[in-house]
């Protein structure tokens, strides 16, 4: 595997981006991997590496660069902890238009790298970034052929760029993995999302993972981590990539 960390120029500065891809048999299809709210950490890099081993050029950008933040300290479980307040502050400092500008810059950078395929690409996002993966597919309908939101939040809002509306502009196959017990993405939102996508006949699947909580796919999330559900989500992702990117 080949790994590098590069500063990619964007409209608002430079995003430090972890890139990993196989050493041989390139070029490889691009996967944009949008981080969750706790920011870049080795856990996410390991997940990027796992995707890359299947033959993909994975880009994991820091979305908090506008605030000068790359990594956060380990988050304590107490919801009132100062570190958690900082995380939510950072999460609220970015929005869909900002991250879509970042996605443009990431794809432009990859298009200059002979290790990255100029063809169809994919996008995934966890937690706060599920909305970004879906909007990236809408932003680049001819380029992004598949996108996945993993326990994504704010998927149905009253904004014009709400993911449930953006999904209708995408040509990609979309996948939504949702936890049964999720304070940040309640079942009411999941049901509204599913109904909206079905009514619009979007090429999408909304899958409810029974008995699990928000963050179930992260191995370092303590008791929240659910290995069977996490492995199911990997199975779903790799099948999605294989169908659409090869």
C-alpha positions as protocol buffer text, in pm:
chain_id: "A"
residue {
  index: 1
  type: UNK
  ca { x: 0 y: 0 z: 0 }
}
residue {
  index: 2
  type: UNK
  ca { x: 108 y: 355 z: -72 }
}
residue {
  index: 3
  type: UNK
  ca { x: 18 y: 623 z: 182 }
}
residue {
  index: 4
  type: UNK
  ca { x: 68 y: 995 z: 181 }
}
residue {
  index: 5
  type: UNK
  ca { x: -59 y: 1298 z: 368 }
}
residue {
  index: 6
  type: UNK
  ca { x: -88 y: 1607 z: 153 }
}
residue {
  index: 7
  type: UNK
  ca { x: -221 y: 1961 z: 188 }
}
residue {
  index: 8
  type: UNK
  ca { x: -476 y: 2012 z: -89 }
}
residue {
  index: 9
  type: UNK
  ca { x: -562 y: 2370 z: -184 }
}
residue {
  index: 10
  type: UNK
  ca { x: -929 y: 2463 z: -155 }
}
residue {
  index: 11
  type: UNK
  ca { x: -1133 y: 2779 z: -189 }
}
residue {
  index: 12
  type: UNK
  ca { x: -1082 y: 2852 z: 183 }
}
residue {
  index: 13
  type: UNK
  ca { x: -729 y: 2731 z: 247 }
}
residue {
  index: 14
  type: UNK
  ca { x: -571 y: 2386 z: 252 }
}
residue {
  index: 15
  type: UNK
  ca { x: -715 y: 2061 z: 379 }
}
residue {
  index: 16
  type: UNK
  ca { x: -469 y: 1806 z: 511 }
}
residue {
  index: 17
  type: UNK
  ca { x: -574 y: 1483 z: 340 }
}
residue {
  index: 18
  type: UNK
  ca { x: -473 y: 1125 z: 405 }
}
residue {
  index: 19
  type: UNK
  ca { x: -451 y: 929 z: 77 }
}
residue {
  index: 20
  type: UNK
  ca { x: -401 y: 555 z: 52 }
}
residue {
  index: 21
  type: UNK
  ca { x: -414 y: 319 z: -245 }
}
residue {
  index: 22
  type: UNK
  ca { x: -265 y: -12 z: -363 }
}
residue {
  index: 23
  type: UNK
  ca { x: 87 y: -15 z: -498 }
}
residue {
  index: 24
  type: UNK
  ca { x: 1 y: -220 z: -806 }
}
residue {
  index: 25
  type: UNK
  ca { x: -262 y: -250 z: -1079 }
}
residue {
  index: 26
  type: UNK
  ca { x: -358 y: 116 z: -1091 }
}
residue {
  index: 27
  type: UNK
  ca { x: -511 y: 349 z: -1164 }
}
residue {
  index: 28
  type: UNK
  ca { x: -772 y: 293 z: -893 }
}
residue {
  index: 29
  type: UNK
  ca { x: -1126 y: 432 z: -857 }
}
residue {
  index: 30
  type: UNK
  ca { x: -1151 y: 723 z: -615 }
}
residue {
  index: 31
  type: UNK
  ca { x: -1342 y: 698 z: -287 }
}
residue {
  index: 32
  type: UNK
  ca { x: -1404 y: 1025 z: -102 }
}
residue {
  index: 33
  type: UNK
  ca { x: -1417 y: 937 z: 269 }
}
residue {
  index: 34
  type: UNK
  ca { x: -1577 y: 1214 z: 474 }
}
residue {
  index: 35
  type: UNK
  ca { x: -1494 y: 1201 z: 845 }
}
residue {
  index: 36
  type: UNK
  ca { x: -1732 y: 1191 z: 1139 }
}
residue {
  index: 37
  type: UNK
  ca { x: -1759 y: 1466 z: 1402 }
}
residue {
  index: 38
  type: UNK
  ca { x: -1468 y: 1351 z: 1627 }
}
residue {
  index: 39
  type: UNK
  ca { x: -1226 y: 1442 z: 1344 }
}
residue {
  index: 40
  type: UNK
  ca { x: -930 y: 1268 z: 1183 }
}
residue {
  index: 41
  type: UNK
  ca { x: -770 y: 991 z: 1389 }
}
residue {
  index: 42
  type: UNK
  ca { x: -589 y: 662 z: 1337 }
}
residue {
  index: 43
  type: UNK
  ca { x: -918 y: 472 z: 1356 }
}
residue {
  index: 44
  type: UNK
  ca { x: -1038 y: 649 z: 1040 }
}
residue {
  index: 45
  type: UNK
  ca { x: -704 y: 600 z: 868 }
}
residue {
  index: 46
  type: UNK
  ca { x: -731 y: 227 z: 938 }
}
residue {
  index: 47
  type: UNK
  ca { x: -1079 y: 223 z: 785 }
}
residue {
  index: 48
  type: UNK
  ca { x: -945 y: 406 z: 480 }
}
residue {
  index: 49
  type: UNK
  ca { x: -670 y: 145 z: 453 }
}
residue {
  index: 50
  type: UNK
  ca { x: -926 y: -135 z: 465 }
}
residue {
  index: 51
  type: UNK
  ca { x: -1115 y: 18 z: 173 }
}
residue {
  index: 52
  type: UNK
  ca { x: -795 y: 76 z: -22 }
}
residue {
  index: 53
  type: UNK
  ca { x: -690 y: -290 z: 7 }
}
residue {
  index: 54
  type: UNK
  ca { x: -987 y: -376 z: -215 }
}
residue {
  index: 55
  type: UNK
  ca { x: -839 y: -168 z: -497 }
}
residue {
  index: 56
  type: UNK
  ca { x: -943 y: 191 z: -434 }
}
residue {
  index: 57
  type: UNK
  ca { x: -778 y: 533 z: -411 }
}
residue {
  index: 58
  type: UNK
  ca { x: -913 y: 662 z: -81 }
}
residue {
  index: 59
  type: UNK
  ca { x: -905 y: 1028 z: 18 }
}
residue {
  index: 60
  type: UNK
  ca { x: -974 y: 1119 z: 382 }
}
residue {
  index: 61
  type: UNK
  ca { x: -975 y: 1501 z: 413 }
}
residue {
  index: 62
  type: UNK
  ca { x: -970 y: 1706 z: 730 }
}
residue {
  index: 63
  type: UNK
  ca { x: -1293 y: 1905 z: 723 }
}
residue {
  index: 64
  type: UNK
  ca { x: -1202 y: 2127 z: 1020 }
}
residue {
  index: 65
  type: UNK
  ca { x: -906 y: 2297 z: 854 }
}
residue {
  index: 66
  type: UNK
  ca { x: -1089 y: 2629 z: 842 }
}
residue {
  index: 67
  type: UNK
  ca { x: -1064 y: 2635 z: 1221 }
}
residue {
  index: 68
  type: UNK
  ca { x: -701 y: 2521 z: 1224 }
}
residue {
  index: 69
  type: UNK
  ca { x: -793 y: 2186 z: 1379 }
}
residue {
  index: 70
  type: UNK
  ca { x: -663 y: 1851 z: 1254 }
}
residue {
  index: 71
  type: UNK
  ca { x: -723 y: 1610 z: 1540 }
}
residue {
  index: 72
  type: UNK
  ca { x: -918 y: 1624 z: 1866 }
}
residue {
  index: 73
  type: UNK
  ca { x: -826 y: 1471 z: 2199 }
}
residue {
  index: 74
  type: UNK
  ca { x: -999 y: 1151 z: 2302 }
}
residue {
  index: 75
  type: UNK
  ca { x: -1360 y: 1232 z: 2376 }
}
residue {
  index: 76
  type: UNK
  ca { x: -1487 y: 1150 z: 2728 }
}
residue {
  index: 77
  type: UNK
  ca { x: -1827 y: 980 z: 2754 }
}
residue {
  index: 78
  type: UNK
  ca { x: -1984 y: 1263 z: 2954 }
}
residue {
  index: 79
  type: UNK
  ca { x: -2202 y: 1474 z: 2721 }
}
residue {
  index: 80
  type: UNK
  ca { x: -2121 y: 1793 z: 2915 }
}
residue {
  index: 81
  type: UNK
  ca { x: -1745 y: 1748 z: 2880 }
}
residue {
  index: 82
  type: UNK
  ca { x: -1556 y: 2043 z: 2733 }
}
residue {
  index: 83
  type: UNK
  ca { x: -1404 y: 1831 z: 2455 }
}
residue {
  index: 84
  type: UNK
  ca { x: -1749 y: 1730 z: 2338 }
}
residue {
  index: 85
  type: UNK
  ca { x: -1863 y: 2090 z: 2336 }
}
residue {
  index: 86
  type: UNK
  ca { x: -1563 y: 2172 z: 2117 }
}
residue {
  index: 87
  type: UNK
  ca { x: -1653 y: 1888 z: 1882 }
}
residue {
  index: 88
  type: UNK
  ca { x: -2008 y: 2016 z: 1836 }
}
residue {
  index: 89
  type: UNK
  ca { x: -1876 y: 2369 z: 1785 }
}
residue {
  index: 90
  type: UNK
  ca { x: -1649 y: 2245 z: 1505 }
}
residue {
  index: 91
  type: UNK
  ca { x: -1927 y: 2035 z: 1356 }
}
residue {
  index: 92
  type: UNK
  ca { x: -2144 y: 2347 z: 1336 }
}
residue {
  index: 93
  type: UNK
  ca { x: -1868 y: 2550 z: 1172 }
}
residue {
  index: 94
  type: UNK
  ca { x: -1898 y: 2369 z: 837 }
}
residue {
  index: 95
  type: UNK
  ca { x: -2188 y: 2317 z: 601 }
}
residue {
  index: 96
  type: UNK
  ca { x: -2278 y: 2149 z: 275 }
}
residue {
  index: 97
  type: UNK
  ca { x: -2161 y: 2429 z: 39 }
}
residue {
  index: 98
  type: UNK
  ca { x: -1822 y: 2442 z: 213 }
}
residue {
  index: 99
  type: UNK
  ca { x: -1767 y: 2068 z: 195 }
}
residue {
  index: 100
  type: UNK
  ca { x: -1884 y: 2053 z: -165 }
}
residue {
  index: 101
  type: UNK
  ca { x: -1612 y: 2306 z: -250 }
}
residue {
  index: 102
  type: UNK
  ca { x: -1371 y: 2073 z: -75 }
}
residue {
  index: 103
  type: UNK
  ca { x: -1500 y: 1778 z: -277 }
}
residue {
  index: 104
  type: UNK
  ca { x: -1434 y: 1971 z: -597 }
}
residue {
  index: 105
  type: UNK
  ca { x: -1075 y: 2034 z: -487 }
}
residue {
  index: 106
  type: UNK
  ca { x: -1022 y: 1671 z: -388 }
}
residue {
  index: 107
  type: UNK
  ca { x: -1138 y: 1540 z: -724 }
}
residue {
  index: 108
  type: UNK
  ca { x: -928 y: 1799 z: -907 }
}
residue {
  index: 109
  type: UNK
  ca { x: -622 y: 1691 z: -711 }
}
residue {
  index: 110
  type: UNK
  ca { x: -688 y: 1322 z: -776 }
}
residue {
  index: 111
  type: UNK
  ca { x: -731 y: 1389 z: -1146 }
}
residue {
  index: 112
  type: UNK
  ca { x: -368 y: 1503 z: -1154 }
}
residue {
  index: 113
  type: UNK
  ca { x: -247 y: 1184 z: -986 }
}
residue {
  index: 114
  type: UNK
  ca { x: -183 y: 894 z: -1226 }
}
residue {
  index: 115
  type: UNK
  ca { x: -260 y: 651 z: -943 }
}
residue {
  index: 116
  type: UNK
  ca { x: -625 y: 767 z: -941 }
}
residue {
  index: 117
  type: UNK
  ca { x: -871 y: 661 z: -1206 }
}
residue {
  index: 118
  type: UNK
  ca { x: -1035 y: 944 z: -1403 }
}
residue {
  index: 119
  type: UNK
  ca { x: -1355 y: 737 z: -1425 }
}
residue {
  index: 120
  type: UNK
  ca { x: -1640 y: 674 z: -1185 }
}
residue {
  index: 121
  type: UNK
  ca { x: -1586 y: 753 z: -817 }
}
residue {
  index: 122
  type: UNK
  ca { x: -1759 y: 686 z: -487 }
}
residue {
  index: 123
  type: UNK
  ca { x: -1826 y: 877 z: -166 }
}
residue {
  index: 124
  type: UNK
  ca { x: -1895 y: 772 z: 192 }
}
residue {
  index: 125
  type: UNK
  ca { x: -1964 y: 969 z: 507 }
}
residue {
  index: 126
  type: UNK
  ca { x: -2016 y: 878 z: 870 }
}
residue {
  index: 127
  type: UNK
  ca { x: -2223 y: 1067 z: 1126 }
}
residue {
  index: 128
  type: UNK
  ca { x: -2218 y: 1440 z: 1035 }
}
residue {
  index: 129
  type: UNK
  ca { x: -2079 y: 1354 z: 692 }
}
residue {
  index: 130
  type: UNK
  ca { x: -2347 y: 1124 z: 559 }
}
residue {
  index: 131
  type: UNK
  ca { x: -2511 y: 1438 z: 422 }
}
residue {
  index: 132
  type: UNK
  ca { x: -2186 y: 1534 z: 252 }
}
residue {
  index: 133
  type: UNK
  ca { x: -2146 y: 1202 z: 72 }
}
residue {
  index: 134
  type: UNK
  ca { x: -2500 y: 1224 z: -65 }
}
residue {
  index: 135
  type: UNK
  ca { x: -2460 y: 1587 z: -170 }
}
residue {
  index: 136
  type: UNK
  ca { x: -2129 y: 1503 z: -340 }
}
residue {
  index: 137
  type: UNK
  ca { x: -2319 y: 1255 z: -555 }
}
residue {
  index: 138
  type: UNK
  ca { x: -2567 y: 1530 z: -644 }
}
residue {
  index: 139
  type: UNK
  ca { x: -2287 y: 1779 z: -710 }
}
residue {
  index: 140
  type: UNK
  ca { x: -2108 y: 1538 z: -946 }
}
residue {
  index: 141
  type: UNK
  ca { x: -2384 y: 1321 z: -1096 }
}
residue {
  index: 142
  type: UNK
  ca { x: -2172 y: 1216 z: -1394 }
}
residue {
  index: 143
  type: UNK
  ca { x: -1871 y: 1128 z: -1179 }
}
residue {
  index: 144
  type: UNK
  ca { x: -1986 y: 981 z: -849 }
}
residue {
  index: 145
  type: UNK
  ca { x: -2154 y: 651 z: -921 }
}
residue {
  index: 146
  type: UNK
  ca { x: -2222 y: 542 z: -563 }
}
residue {
  index: 147
  type: UNK
  ca { x: -2247 y: 704 z: -222 }
}
residue {
  index: 148
  type: UNK
  ca { x: -2316 y: 583 z: 129 }
}
residue {
  index: 149
  type: UNK
  ca { x: -2431 y: 751 z: 447 }
}
residue {
  index: 150
  type: UNK
  ca { x: -2347 y: 559 z: 765 }
}
residue {
  index: 151
  type: UNK
  ca { x: -2565 y: 662 z: 1060 }
}
residue {
  index: 152
  type: UNK
  ca { x: -2583 y: 1001 z: 896 }
}
residue {
  index: 153
  type: UNK
  ca { x: -2746 y: 1295 z: 1070 }
}
residue {
  index: 154
  type: UNK
  ca { x: -2957 y: 1580 z: 931 }
}
residue {
  index: 155
  type: UNK
  ca { x: -3064 y: 1374 z: 631 }
}
residue {
  index: 156
  type: UNK
  ca { x: -3410 y: 1533 z: 619 }
}
residue {
  index: 157
  type: UNK
  ca { x: -3419 y: 1908 z: 678 }
}
residue {
  index: 158
  type: UNK
  ca { x: -3607 y: 2208 z: 542 }
}
residue {
  index: 159
  type: UNK
  ca { x: -3300 y: 2336 z: 356 }
}
residue {
  index: 160
  type: UNK
  ca { x: -3290 y: 2324 z: -25 }
}
residue {
  index: 161
  type: UNK
  ca { x: -2974 y: 2111 z: -7 }
}
residue {
  index: 162
  type: UNK
  ca { x: -3124 y: 1861 z: 236 }
}
residue {
  index: 163
  type: UNK
  ca { x: -2985 y: 1514 z: 153 }
}
residue {
  index: 164
  type: UNK
  ca { x: -3332 y: 1369 z: 93 }
}
residue {
  index: 165
  type: UNK
  ca { x: -3372 y: 1626 z: -185 }
}
residue {
  index: 166
  type: UNK
  ca { x: -3013 y: 1611 z: -309 }
}
residue {
  index: 167
  type: UNK
  ca { x: -3055 y: 1237 z: -354 }
}
residue {
  index: 168
  type: UNK
  ca { x: -3309 y: 1308 z: -627 }
}
residue {
  index: 169
  type: UNK
  ca { x: -3046 y: 1496 z: -827 }
}
residue {
  index: 170
  type: UNK
  ca { x: -2789 y: 1219 z: -804 }
}
residue {
  index: 171
  type: UNK
  ca { x: -2747 y: 944 z: -1061 }
}
residue {
  index: 172
  type: UNK
  ca { x: -2556 y: 730 z: -816 }
}
residue {
  index: 173
  type: UNK
  ca { x: -2667 y: 421 z: -630 }
}
residue {
  index: 174
  type: UNK
  ca { x: -2718 y: 537 z: -272 }
}
residue {
  index: 175
  type: UNK
  ca { x: -2701 y: 342 z: 53 }
}
residue {
  index: 176
  type: UNK
  ca { x: -2808 y: 455 z: 398 }
}
residue {
  index: 177
  type: UNK
  ca { x: -2712 y: 250 z: 705 }
}
residue {
  index: 178
  type: UNK
  ca { x: -2913 y: 361 z: 1008 }
}
residue {
  index: 179
  type: UNK
  ca { x: -2893 y: 253 z: 1371 }
}
residue {
  index: 180
  type: UNK
  ca { x: -3213 y: 155 z: 1549 }
}
residue {
  index: 181
  type: UNK
  ca { x: -3108 y: 350 z: 1859 }
}
residue {
  index: 182
  type: UNK
  ca { x: -2973 y: 687 z: 1751 }
}
residue {
  index: 183
  type: UNK
  ca { x: -3037 y: 1012 z: 1932 }
}
residue {
  index: 184
  type: UNK
  ca { x: -2876 y: 1207 z: 1648 }
}
residue {
  index: 185
  type: UNK
  ca { x: -3068 y: 1031 z: 1370 }
}
residue {
  index: 186
  type: UNK
  ca { x: -3402 y: 924 z: 1520 }
}
residue {
  index: 187
  type: UNK
  ca { x: -3630 y: 667 z: 1362 }
}
residue {
  index: 188
  type: UNK
  ca { x: -3874 y: 940 z: 1261 }
}
residue {
  index: 189
  type: UNK
  ca { x: -3607 y: 1090 z: 1037 }
}
residue {
  index: 190
  type: UNK
  ca { x: -3512 y: 751 z: 897 }
}
residue {
  index: 191
  type: UNK
  ca { x: -3875 y: 674 z: 812 }
}
residue {
  index: 192
  type: UNK
  ca { x: -3923 y: 1015 z: 648 }
}
residue {
  index: 193
  type: UNK
  ca { x: -3605 y: 965 z: 447 }
}
residue {
  index: 194
  type: UNK
  ca { x: -3710 y: 620 z: 329 }
}
residue {
  index: 195
  type: UNK
  ca { x: -4057 y: 739 z: 231 }
}
residue {
  index: 196
  type: UNK
  ca { x: -3919 y: 1038 z: 40 }
}
residue {
  index: 197
  type: UNK
  ca { x: -3668 y: 830 z: -156 }
}
residue {
  index: 198
  type: UNK
  ca { x: -3926 y: 569 z: -245 }
}
residue {
  index: 199
  type: UNK
  ca { x: -4177 y: 830 z: -356 }
}
residue {
  index: 200
  type: UNK
  ca { x: -3915 y: 990 z: -580 }
}
residue {
  index: 201
  type: UNK
  ca { x: -3802 y: 648 z: -707 }
}
residue {
  index: 202
  type: UNK
  ca { x: -3440 y: 717 z: -615 }
}
residue {
  index: 203
  type: UNK
  ca { x: -3196 y: 431 z: -666 }
}
residue {
  index: 204
  type: UNK
  ca { x: -3137 y: 394 z: -293 }
}
residue {
  index: 205
  type: UNK
  ca { x: -3158 y: 155 z: -1 }
}
residue {
  index: 206
  type: UNK
  ca { x: -3227 y: 258 z: 356 }
}
residue {
  index: 207
  type: UNK
  ca { x: -3127 y: -24 z: 589 }
}
residue {
  index: 208
  type: UNK
  ca { x: -3208 y: -21 z: 958 }
}
residue {
  index: 209
  type: UNK
  ca { x: -2955 y: -204 z: 1175 }
}
residue {
  index: 210
  type: UNK
  ca { x: -3154 y: -347 z: 1467 }
}
residue {
  index: 211
  type: UNK
  ca { x: -3036 y: -325 z: 1823 }
}
residue {
  index: 212
  type: UNK
  ca { x: -2734 y: -101 z: 1759 }
}
residue {
  index: 213
  type: UNK
  ca { x: -2643 y: 258 z: 1843 }
}
residue {
  index: 214
  type: UNK
  ca { x: -2492 y: 557 z: 1665 }
}
residue {
  index: 215
  type: UNK
  ca { x: -2125 y: 484 z: 1593 }
}
residue {
  index: 216
  type: UNK
  ca { x: -2162 y: 105 z: 1583 }
}
residue {
  index: 217
  type: UNK
  ca { x: -1900 y: 62 z: 1308 }
}
residue {
  index: 218
  type: UNK
  ca { x: -1614 y: 228 z: 1496 }
}
residue {
  index: 219
  type: UNK
  ca { x: -1392 y: -28 z: 1676 }
}
residue {
  index: 220
  type: UNK
  ca { x: -1267 y: 231 z: 1926 }
}
residue {
  index: 221
  type: UNK
  ca { x: -1617 y: 339 z: 2031 }
}
residue {
  index: 222
  type: UNK
  ca { x: -1626 y: 107 z: 2335 }
}
residue {
  index: 223
  type: UNK
  ca { x: -1957 y: -58 z: 2416 }
}
residue {
  index: 224
  type: UNK
  ca { x: -2123 y: 113 z: 2118 }
}
residue {
  index: 225
  type: UNK
  ca { x: -1911 y: -90 z: 1874 }
}
residue {
  index: 226
  type: UNK
  ca { x: -2105 y: -386 z: 1738 }
}
residue {
  index: 227
  type: UNK
  ca { x: -1881 y: -620 z: 1541 }
}
residue {
  index: 228
  type: UNK
  ca { x: -2155 y: -814 z: 1353 }
}
residue {
  index: 229
  type: UNK
  ca { x: -2322 y: -489 z: 1245 }
}
residue {
  index: 230
  type: UNK
  ca { x: -1986 y: -332 z: 1160 }
}
residue {
  index: 231
  type: UNK
  ca { x: -1894 y: -628 z: 941 }
}
residue {
  index: 232
  type: UNK
  ca { x: -2235 y: -612 z: 773 }
}
residue {
  index: 233
  type: UNK
  ca { x: -2175 y: -248 z: 691 }
}
residue {
  index: 234
  type: UNK
  ca { x: -1839 y: -341 z: 535 }
}
residue {
  index: 235
  type: UNK
  ca { x: -2009 y: -611 z: 329 }
}
residue {
  index: 236
  type: UNK
  ca { x: -2265 y: -359 z: 207 }
}
residue {
  index: 237
  type: UNK
  ca { x: -2001 y: -99 z: 121 }
}
residue {
  index: 238
  type: UNK
  ca { x: -1774 y: -333 z: -73 }
}
residue {
  index: 239
  type: UNK
  ca { x: -2070 y: -473 z: -266 }
}
residue {
  index: 240
  type: UNK
  ca { x: -2180 y: -117 z: -347 }
}
residue {
  index: 241
  type: UNK
  ca { x: -1833 y: -30 z: -471 }
}
residue {
  index: 242
  type: UNK
  ca { x: -1801 y: -349 z: -673 }
}
residue {
  index: 243
  type: UNK
  ca { x: -2134 y: -299 z: -849 }
}
residue {
  index: 244
  type: UNK
  ca { x: -2059 y: 59 z: -948 }
}
residue {
  index: 245
  type: UNK
  ca { x: -1682 y: 97 z: -963 }
}
residue {
  index: 246
  type: UNK
  ca { x: -1550 y: -253 z: -1023 }
}
